[in-house]
Amino acid sequence: MFKSKVAIALLAISILPFSGFSQSTGDKAPANWYNLDYKTDKVMGISTEKAYDLLKGKKSTPVIVAVIDGGVDVNHEDLKDVLWINEKENTKSSKDGNNNGYIGDKYGWNFIGNANGENVNYDNLEVTRQIALFEPKYQSVLPSTKLSAKERREFVAYQKMVADYATKMEEAQFGELNYLKLKENVDKIIKAIAKEPKDITKKDLDDYQANSDSEKLALRVAKKEADKTSFNDFYKDIIEATEYFTAQTKYHLNKDYDSRVIVGDDYNDASERYYGNPDVKGPDASHGTHVAGIIAAKRNNGIGINGVADNAKIMSIRVVPNGDERDKDVANGIRYAVDNGAKVINMSFGKGYVYNKATVDEAVKYAMENDVLLIHAAGNDGNDIDITPNFPTKYFTDEDDAITGEAPNWITVGATSWKLDDGLLADFSNYGYKSVDVFAPGVEIYSTMPENEYKVQQGTSMAAPVVAGLAAILRSYYPELTAKEVKDIILNSVTKVDKKVKIKKEGSTKKVYLDEISVSGGIVNAYNAIVEANKYIANKK
């Protein structure tokens, strides 16, 4: 699941528990910072523009990058020229033009919809689904109840889930109550000022006289947040936060809600492949569109932004709802990408529990066999994922959850900010000495949004596509490189930082070096990667 993108720093007011992806940086990030260079621009970007100077005169070939996400707006002005298009298909046709089993898959496929064009928007969290599954069997179990070894493991896991679920529900109910109250009072202020939110100024807020203590609090919050951006942006964030917490209580944590009736598949049949529809945008394509833009938004076209890769084709695969993705859909999304020519797959999603890991593992192995590179976001809980996994993972496991192997063509990505100080590691980013391979820019990333819009978002969801874009550059300009070689070049060419960064550990903050919390110990660098690739190719001859 990708969390809400809300970035309101309201914790200081002590009324709300939710900080979203807040990252205290003190000022705004420079435009396009993730493509910039530290020596030239004094920000910790990946030196993309500098890398292209090295590539001048070198030919490239198109590389298909699959974005497995919540949907992509294929009509966006900055993406429409960089799409993978299945020329034999028409989204309105009833015939399978290329006989791949998916009718009308012109831009990709949507695994969370049905043949009638209905789509899943909301779904449960995986913890909710698993509690609903195990509750009938284990809710009445006593310490004296005889259980097999497998049942005992399930029961212990179930108890952990119940505690986690209770905490999530408490936070969601508290957040919903407070954000609804805040929005109610902000709406009163808007009505009294008698202007549209986009037209409300700081002077309007300063002149307004609150009529109650709750209005005074709302006004204070509005002034503080409007000073950072604008009142209109603040109001949009309030709406988004309200919707987020309402979705938590109504759908994500509701054990009685079942979205799968919309899809209409046999959910327990993990071998089922051919379901869904060709609507790759779906009801909410904001996250996937943002991710796609980071990878490959049309460069140097005078509009919008410059994506990282200059010759990538975005294949859109929708498997992530507003809630947690399902393992069957993830596995099918990977297989669809591989079968239709993707050489890089971006997976900016994740969850704390897994239902059918074996099915996902088999799909990952299929990608490995076909020389495809998988890029996965590390997650946004500030956790050590060596200890607390964020699924899917690069590790293969058996039925007892023992690790049996590791995917060689897999990169897990944590997020960093633009300043070279102890806040370089994004405060939300997961980390792990064995489980996180590299870091990449993921704080205040400006990219594409549906309906030709653009917006700043942040998360490891934004860091992963930076790496996917770099992988696409390497696979485009050096097509002779294998997926494993591309991964090795990316990891061996990182920018090392001789400075400790802050992490959350066991309820407190400590400082560590990046090589203590990742495999490579650094931040990806496109310029260094091109230099490394040139050396690698020269040595192979």
XYZ file of C-alpha atoms in Angstrom:
541
model
C 0.000 0.000 0.000
C 1.184 3.510 -0.672
C 0.172 5.770 2.171
C -1.686 9.040 1.812
C 0.470 11.787 0.351
C -0.610 14.298 2.970
C 2.330 16.343 4.184
C 0.885 18.602 6.874
C 3.105 19.188 9.884
C 0.297 19.372 12.445
C 1.788 17.229 15.177
C 3.114 20.297 16.939
C -0.488 21.371 17.512
C -0.963 18.112 19.459
C -4.376 17.398 17.997
C -3.536 14.868 15.286
C -1.536 11.640 15.197
C -0.760 11.671 11.502
C 2.366 13.205 9.991
C 2.117 11.612 6.557
C 5.462 11.834 4.839
C 6.595 14.933 6.701
C 10.270 15.708 6.447
C 11.654 18.677 8.326
C 14.056 20.355 5.961
C 13.692 24.013 6.821
C 13.220 25.199 3.239
C 11.975 24.078 -0.143
C 13.827 21.726 -2.415
C 15.241 23.219 -5.623
C 13.256 22.435 -8.749
C 14.203 19.154 -10.435
C 16.647 18.535 -7.605
C 16.769 14.757 -7.967
C 18.403 15.158 -11.405
C 20.991 17.671 -10.175
C 24.612 17.239 -9.079
C 26.112 17.943 -5.651
C 29.356 19.500 -6.860
C 27.582 21.804 -9.304
C 24.260 22.438 -7.604
C 24.936 21.697 -3.905
C 22.054 19.229 -3.647
C 22.236 15.445 -3.295
C 20.693 14.594 -6.655
C 21.830 11.722 -8.863
C 23.694 13.826 -11.487
C 21.352 12.855 -14.322
C 22.037 15.922 -16.458
C 25.775 15.459 -16.019
C 25.398 11.803 -17.064
C 23.758 12.797 -20.339
C 26.808 14.915 -21.166
C 28.830 11.683 -21.090
C 26.310 9.978 -23.354
C 26.292 12.608 -26.103
C 26.674 10.973 -29.498
C 25.888 7.497 -28.161
C 22.827 5.754 -29.582
C 20.093 4.318 -27.391
C 17.312 1.822 -27.909
C 13.845 2.036 -26.325
C 13.444 0.146 -23.049
C 10.071 -0.851 -21.659
C 9.620 -0.002 -17.981
C 6.557 -1.506 -16.318
C 4.951 0.630 -13.623
C 3.040 -1.770 -11.378
C 0.989 0.652 -9.339
C -2.463 2.152 -8.802
C -2.935 3.467 -12.335
C -1.361 5.854 -14.848
C -3.007 8.697 -16.759
C -1.948 7.759 -20.293
C -3.308 11.034 -21.681
C -1.019 13.234 -19.592
C 0.766 15.861 -21.685
C 4.184 14.867 -20.336
C 3.641 11.090 -20.583
C 1.638 10.479 -23.764
C 4.827 10.405 -25.896
C 6.669 7.941 -23.645
C 4.106 5.140 -23.409
C 4.448 1.498 -24.311
C 1.698 0.890 -26.834
C 0.499 -2.530 -27.878
C -0.160 -1.616 -31.503
C -2.286 -4.712 -32.176
C -4.792 -3.814 -29.467
C -7.679 -1.371 -29.171
C -9.110 -0.646 -25.728
C -12.635 -0.668 -27.169
C -12.256 -3.902 -29.135
C -13.758 -7.224 -28.120
C -10.959 -9.154 -29.814
C -7.547 -10.112 -28.446
C -5.381 -8.506 -31.104
C -2.102 -10.214 -30.222
C -3.527 -13.355 -28.588
C -1.866 -12.776 -25.227
C -5.052 -13.465 -23.282
C -5.803 -9.814 -22.482
C -8.395 -8.125 -24.673
C -7.784 -4.455 -25.421
C -4.500 -4.118 -23.504
C -3.249 -1.177 -25.544
C -1.300 0.473 -22.694
C -1.093 -2.384 -20.202
C -3.567 -4.144 -17.940
C -5.722 -3.593 -14.872
C -5.935 -6.644 -12.595
C -8.314 -5.014 -10.106
C -11.340 -4.524 -12.300
C -13.798 -6.657 -14.240
C -14.766 -7.212 -17.843
C -17.724 -4.829 -17.465
C -15.369 -1.935 -16.779
C -15.987 -1.740 -13.019
C -12.866 -1.122 -10.938
C -11.758 -1.622 -7.371
C -10.948 1.659 -5.666
C -10.794 0.750 -1.961
C -9.634 -2.477 -0.371
C -8.661 -3.790 3.071
C -5.230 -3.790 4.584
C -3.647 -7.238 4.469
C -3.739 -7.411 8.267
C -7.529 -6.965 8.113
C -7.915 -9.744 5.554
C -5.712 -12.107 7.540
C -7.529 -11.486 10.809
C -10.832 -12.195 9.058
C -9.270 -15.421 7.758
C -7.789 -16.641 11.059
C -10.329 -15.258 13.534
C -12.844 -18.137 13.299
C -10.057 -20.623 14.025
C -8.018 -18.836 16.681
C -10.109 -16.264 18.532
C -11.162 -18.825 21.165
C -7.819 -20.608 21.501
C -6.521 -20.968 25.073
C -2.920 -21.525 26.241
C -3.916 -25.140 26.936
C -5.354 -25.754 23.454
C -3.420 -28.389 21.528
C -2.042 -27.043 18.248
C 0.315 -28.426 15.637
C 3.621 -26.659 15.028
C 2.143 -24.922 11.972
C -1.001 -23.938 13.867
C 1.096 -22.613 16.733
C 3.024 -20.372 14.319
C -0.246 -19.164 12.827
C -1.700 -18.503 16.273
C 1.331 -16.463 17.382
C 1.153 -14.494 14.122
C -2.581 -13.985 14.624
C -2.048 -12.545 18.111
C 0.488 -10.088 16.709
C -1.953 -9.107 13.958
C -4.753 -8.470 16.452
C -2.544 -6.111 18.464
C -1.378 -4.317 15.312
C -4.942 -4.044 14.040
C -6.190 -2.575 17.313
C -3.487 0.105 17.217
C -4.265 0.979 13.594
C -7.986 1.206 14.298
C -7.470 3.444 17.321
C -5.249 5.794 15.306
C -7.654 5.790 12.371
C -10.689 6.607 14.495
C -8.807 9.337 16.335
C -7.492 10.787 13.079
C -10.889 10.688 11.400
C -12.583 12.390 14.355
C -10.025 15.190 14.575
C -9.638 15.849 10.863
C -13.406 15.913 10.382
C -13.650 18.415 13.228
C -10.811 20.489 11.804
C -12.380 20.490 8.341
C -15.750 21.447 9.804
C -14.241 24.532 11.448
C -12.118 25.453 8.449
C -15.271 25.250 6.314
C -16.948 27.706 8.691
C -14.018 30.077 8.260
C -14.181 29.775 4.479
C -17.931 30.425 4.499
C -17.559 33.489 6.719
C -14.734 34.964 4.603
C -16.961 34.307 1.570
C -14.180 33.470 -0.860
C -13.082 30.376 -2.706
C -10.174 28.607 -0.907
C -7.824 29.481 -3.788
C -8.550 33.181 -3.250
C -8.113 33.329 0.538
C -5.022 35.305 1.578
C -2.996 35.608 4.744
C -4.661 38.986 5.368
C -8.095 37.342 5.194
C -7.009 34.924 7.904
C -5.413 37.662 10.016
C -8.615 39.744 9.818
C -10.920 36.865 10.704
C -12.368 36.765 14.231
C -12.970 33.220 15.436
C -16.300 32.490 17.129
C -15.258 29.568 19.329
C -12.228 27.858 20.810
C -12.348 25.163 18.137
C -12.428 27.832 15.417
C -9.478 29.573 17.076
C -7.499 26.346 16.924
C -8.461 25.761 13.281
C -7.506 29.339 12.425
C -4.126 28.975 14.134
C -3.419 25.779 12.223
C -4.561 27.368 8.946
C -2.280 30.386 9.431
C 0.720 28.255 10.262
C 0.270 25.921 7.297
C -0.729 28.678 4.845
C 2.556 30.438 5.657
C 4.418 27.389 4.331
C 2.482 26.976 1.089
C -0.934 28.576 0.551
C -4.332 28.341 2.140
C -5.603 26.458 -0.898
C -2.879 23.822 -0.615
C -3.552 23.529 3.098
C -7.264 23.015 2.457
C -6.558 20.333 -0.165
C -4.351 18.554 2.370
C -7.132 18.714 4.972
C -9.553 17.139 2.500
C -7.011 14.452 1.611
C -6.296 13.642 5.246
C -10.009 13.445 6.040
C -10.538 11.082 3.115
C -7.525 9.008 4.187
C -8.746 8.373 7.722
C -12.334 7.838 6.607
C -11.094 5.216 4.134
C -9.149 3.583 6.953
C -12.214 3.042 9.118
C -14.700 2.374 6.300
C -12.601 0.113 4.079
C -8.998 -0.607 5.097
C -9.823 -1.830 8.602
C -13.376 -3.026 7.973
C -13.368 -6.824 8.249
C -16.791 -7.014 6.609
C -15.781 -5.129 3.448
C -14.883 -7.284 0.455
C -13.829 -5.606 -2.789
C -13.099 -8.874 -4.547
C -16.703 -9.333 -5.612
C -16.030 -6.489 -8.060
C -13.181 -8.386 -9.748
C -15.220 -11.588 -9.861
C -12.270 -13.990 -9.989
C -11.686 -17.072 -7.861
C -9.394 -15.300 -5.409
C -8.117 -18.542 -3.872
C -6.981 -19.803 -7.268
C -3.561 -18.180 -7.529
C -2.943 -19.808 -10.905
C -5.731 -17.775 -12.515
C -4.186 -15.257 -14.917
C -6.812 -13.809 -17.223
C -9.124 -11.444 -15.384
C -9.442 -7.655 -15.141
C -9.826 -5.012 -17.856
C -7.726 -2.611 -19.960
C -8.524 0.535 -17.898
C -4.997 1.286 -16.677
C -5.998 4.647 -15.214
C -8.693 3.427 -12.852
C -10.464 5.632 -10.296
C -7.291 7.138 -8.783
C -4.141 7.326 -10.893
C -2.343 9.970 -8.834
C 0.358 7.740 -7.338
C 1.155 5.762 -10.477
C 1.164 8.866 -12.674
C 3.620 10.562 -10.307
C 5.867 7.491 -10.375
C 5.729 7.247 -14.179
C 6.738 10.884 -14.543
C 9.820 10.457 -12.377
C 10.958 7.568 -14.547
C 10.314 8.929 -18.004
C 8.368 12.206 -18.323
C 9.307 13.598 -21.735
C 12.653 15.339 -21.399
C 13.356 18.826 -22.754
C 9.918 19.332 -24.293
C 9.403 22.711 -22.652
C 6.568 21.541 -20.398
C 6.297 19.899 -17.015
C 9.341 18.038 -15.812
C 12.268 16.000 -17.069
C 12.062 12.332 -16.169
C 15.280 10.449 -15.474
C 15.247 8.221 -18.587
C 15.201 9.665 -22.108
C 14.247 6.543 -24.073
C 11.911 4.560 -21.845
C 8.423 3.356 -22.678
C 6.027 3.184 -19.732
C 3.878 0.048 -19.501
C 0.991 0.609 -17.082
C -0.124 -2.273 -14.877
C -2.762 -1.590 -12.235
C -2.755 -3.860 -9.159
C -2.634 -1.439 -6.200
C -5.939 -0.179 -4.746
C -6.521 2.398 -2.064
C -5.581 -0.195 0.540
C -3.186 -3.136 0.375
C -2.431 -4.896 -2.892
C -3.124 -8.625 -3.159
C -0.368 -11.161 -3.823
C -2.191 -12.856 -6.691
C -2.479 -9.525 -8.548
C 1.152 -8.607 -7.869
C 2.323 -11.946 -9.249
C 0.153 -11.559 -12.339
C 1.351 -7.990 -12.821
C 4.972 -9.165 -12.825
C 4.210 -11.980 -15.260
C 2.294 -9.662 -17.595
C 5.221 -7.210 -17.624
C 7.733 -9.944 -18.391
C 5.611 -11.562 -21.106
C 5.080 -8.244 -22.862
C 8.689 -7.144 -23.037
C 9.425 -5.058 -19.947
C 13.133 -5.061 -19.004
C 12.676 -2.987 -15.818
C 9.741 -3.232 -13.385
C 9.037 -0.511 -10.824
C 7.121 -1.581 -7.702
C 6.356 1.409 -5.477
C 4.116 -0.447 -3.059
C 4.430 -2.713 -0.049
C 2.739 -4.080 3.050
C 3.616 -5.552 6.418
C 1.890 -8.909 5.947
C 1.813 -11.462 3.151
C -0.948 -13.878 2.137
C 0.551 -16.003 -0.646
C 4.273 -15.338 -0.792
C 4.953 -18.496 -2.800
C 2.935 -17.136 -5.727
C 4.857 -13.860 -5.731
C 8.172 -15.706 -5.347
C 7.411 -17.805 -8.424
C 6.615 -14.677 -10.440
C 9.844 -13.029 -9.282
C 11.794 -16.149 -10.307
C 10.078 -15.939 -13.702
C 11.311 -12.360 -14.037
C 14.824 -13.462 -13.052
C 14.796 -16.202 -15.703
C 13.858 -13.628 -18.333
C 16.549 -11.071 -17.475
C 14.196 -8.480 -15.982
C 15.319 -6.057 -13.257
C 12.868 -5.425 -10.395
C 13.008 -2.161 -8.418
C 11.074 -2.076 -5.129
C 10.365 0.749 -2.681
C 11.650 -0.010 0.822
C 8.571 1.404 2.575
C 7.736 4.441 4.670
C 7.496 3.320 8.299
C 10.990 4.280 9.443
C 11.667 0.608 10.209
C 14.631 -1.707 9.959
C 13.241 -4.133 7.388
C 15.920 -6.678 8.216
C 13.733 -7.179 11.298
C 10.292 -6.013 10.125
C 9.840 -7.034 6.469
C 8.054 -4.923 3.876
C 6.504 -7.307 1.342
C 7.224 -8.272 -1.361
C 10.884 -8.934 -0.588
C 13.906 -10.086 -2.551
C 14.142 -13.190 -0.369
C 12.550 -16.500 -1.347
C 11.153 -18.542 1.540
C 9.718 -22.015 2.159
C 6.429 -22.890 3.856
C 8.094 -22.434 7.258
C 9.226 -18.894 6.292
C 12.871 -19.950 6.192
C 14.905 -18.093 3.569
C 15.855 -20.371 0.685
C 17.398 -17.858 -1.709
C 17.551 -14.294 -2.981
C 16.495 -12.688 -6.259
C 19.707 -11.547 -7.989
C 17.989 -8.996 -10.248
C 16.260 -7.017 -7.481
C 17.008 -3.600 -5.977
C 15.285 -2.323 -2.821
C 15.399 1.467 -2.512
C 15.294 3.755 0.522
C 14.762 7.522 0.327
C 17.012 10.509 0.905
C 16.634 14.284 0.993
C 18.661 16.954 -0.815
C 20.755 18.355 2.043
C 24.077 16.816 3.043
C 23.459 16.810 6.795
C 22.179 14.403 9.442
C 18.701 14.675 7.931
C 19.897 13.238 4.618
C 17.982 10.010 5.218
C 14.268 10.730 4.874
C 12.697 10.423 8.312
C 10.007 8.103 6.916
C 12.347 5.790 5.013
C 12.786 2.158 5.938
C 16.364 0.889 6.022
C 18.231 -2.373 6.470
C 21.858 -3.508 6.319
C 20.902 -6.586 4.272
C 17.475 -5.700 2.880
C 17.894 -2.172 1.469
C 20.299 -2.039 -1.457
C 20.596 1.680 -2.194
C 19.128 5.076 -1.439
C 17.770 7.641 -3.892
C 16.016 11.024 -3.764
C 12.526 10.674 -2.316
C 11.747 13.918 -0.471
C 9.731 16.713 -2.127
C 9.773 15.223 -5.604
C 7.841 17.243 -8.181
C 6.236 15.096 -10.867
C 3.208 14.428 -13.031
C -0.351 14.031 -11.758
C -3.574 13.112 -13.580
C -5.301 15.642 -15.853
C -2.060 17.394 -16.869
C -1.339 18.457 -13.309
C 1.945 18.378 -11.346
C 2.576 18.048 -7.629
C 5.226 17.514 -4.980
C 5.036 14.138 -3.247
C 7.458 12.131 -1.165
C 8.153 8.614 -0.056
C 10.280 5.646 -1.006
C 7.608 5.356 -3.708
C 9.339 8.327 -5.342
C 12.871 7.018 -4.712
C 12.294 3.673 -6.452
C 11.367 5.233 -9.838
C 14.507 7.374 -9.706
C 16.454 4.102 -9.676
C 14.143 2.549 -12.274
C 14.874 5.537 -14.519
C 18.603 5.064 -14.050
C 18.265 1.353 -14.815
C 16.369 2.278 -17.984
C 19.213 4.583 -19.070
C 21.732 1.778 -18.630
C 19.604 -0.823 -20.402
C 18.900 1.678 -23.188
C 22.462 2.847 -23.902
C 24.139 -0.454 -23.011
C 21.688 -3.123 -24.243
C 24.371 -5.812 -23.984
C 24.261 -5.577 -20.182
C 22.208 -8.142 -18.275
C 19.795 -7.185 -15.505
C 22.256 -8.473 -12.895
C 25.088 -6.449 -14.452
C 22.930 -3.315 -14.422
C 22.162 -3.901 -10.748
C 25.858 -4.383 -9.941
C 26.808 -1.205 -11.802
C 24.157 0.810 -9.938
C 25.274 -0.519 -6.546
C 28.991 -0.143 -7.296
C 28.673 3.466 -8.461
C 26.798 5.022 -5.556
C 27.821 8.275 -3.911
C 29.329 7.428 -0.533
C 28.659 9.899 2.253
C 31.118 10.371 5.121
C 28.448 11.701 7.442
C 26.114 10.072 9.934
C 22.366 10.282 9.433
C 19.473 10.009 11.845
C 17.349 6.870 12.085
C 14.588 5.753 14.428
C 15.633 2.735 16.457
C 13.823 1.134 19.385
C 11.818 4.230 20.229
C 14.692 6.689 20.035
C 16.859 8.438 17.464
C 20.430 7.412 16.750
C 22.995 8.344 14.124
C 24.572 5.876 11.724
C 26.451 5.799 8.435
C 24.593 4.746 5.283
C 26.808 1.674 4.981
C 25.413 0.489 8.319
C 21.842 0.528 7.016
C 22.159 -0.591 3.390
C 24.034 -3.004 1.128
C 25.780 -0.372 -1.015
C 26.170 2.302 1.642
C 25.282 5.127 -0.705
C 22.981 7.098 -2.989
C 22.604 6.180 -6.645
C 24.502 8.386 -9.084
C 23.788 8.368 -12.824
C 27.097 9.985 -13.838
C 29.125 7.479 -11.824
C 27.000 4.658 -13.238
C 27.801 5.674 -16.826
C 31.502 5.832 -15.977
C 31.238 2.396 -14.354
C 29.311 0.980 -17.327
C 31.957 2.227 -19.762
C 34.662 0.527 -17.704
C 32.617 -2.645 -17.463
C 32.045 -2.839 -21.213
C 35.724 -2.113 -21.931
C 36.813 -4.905 -19.591
C 34.432 -7.399 -21.219
C 35.979 -6.903 -24.665
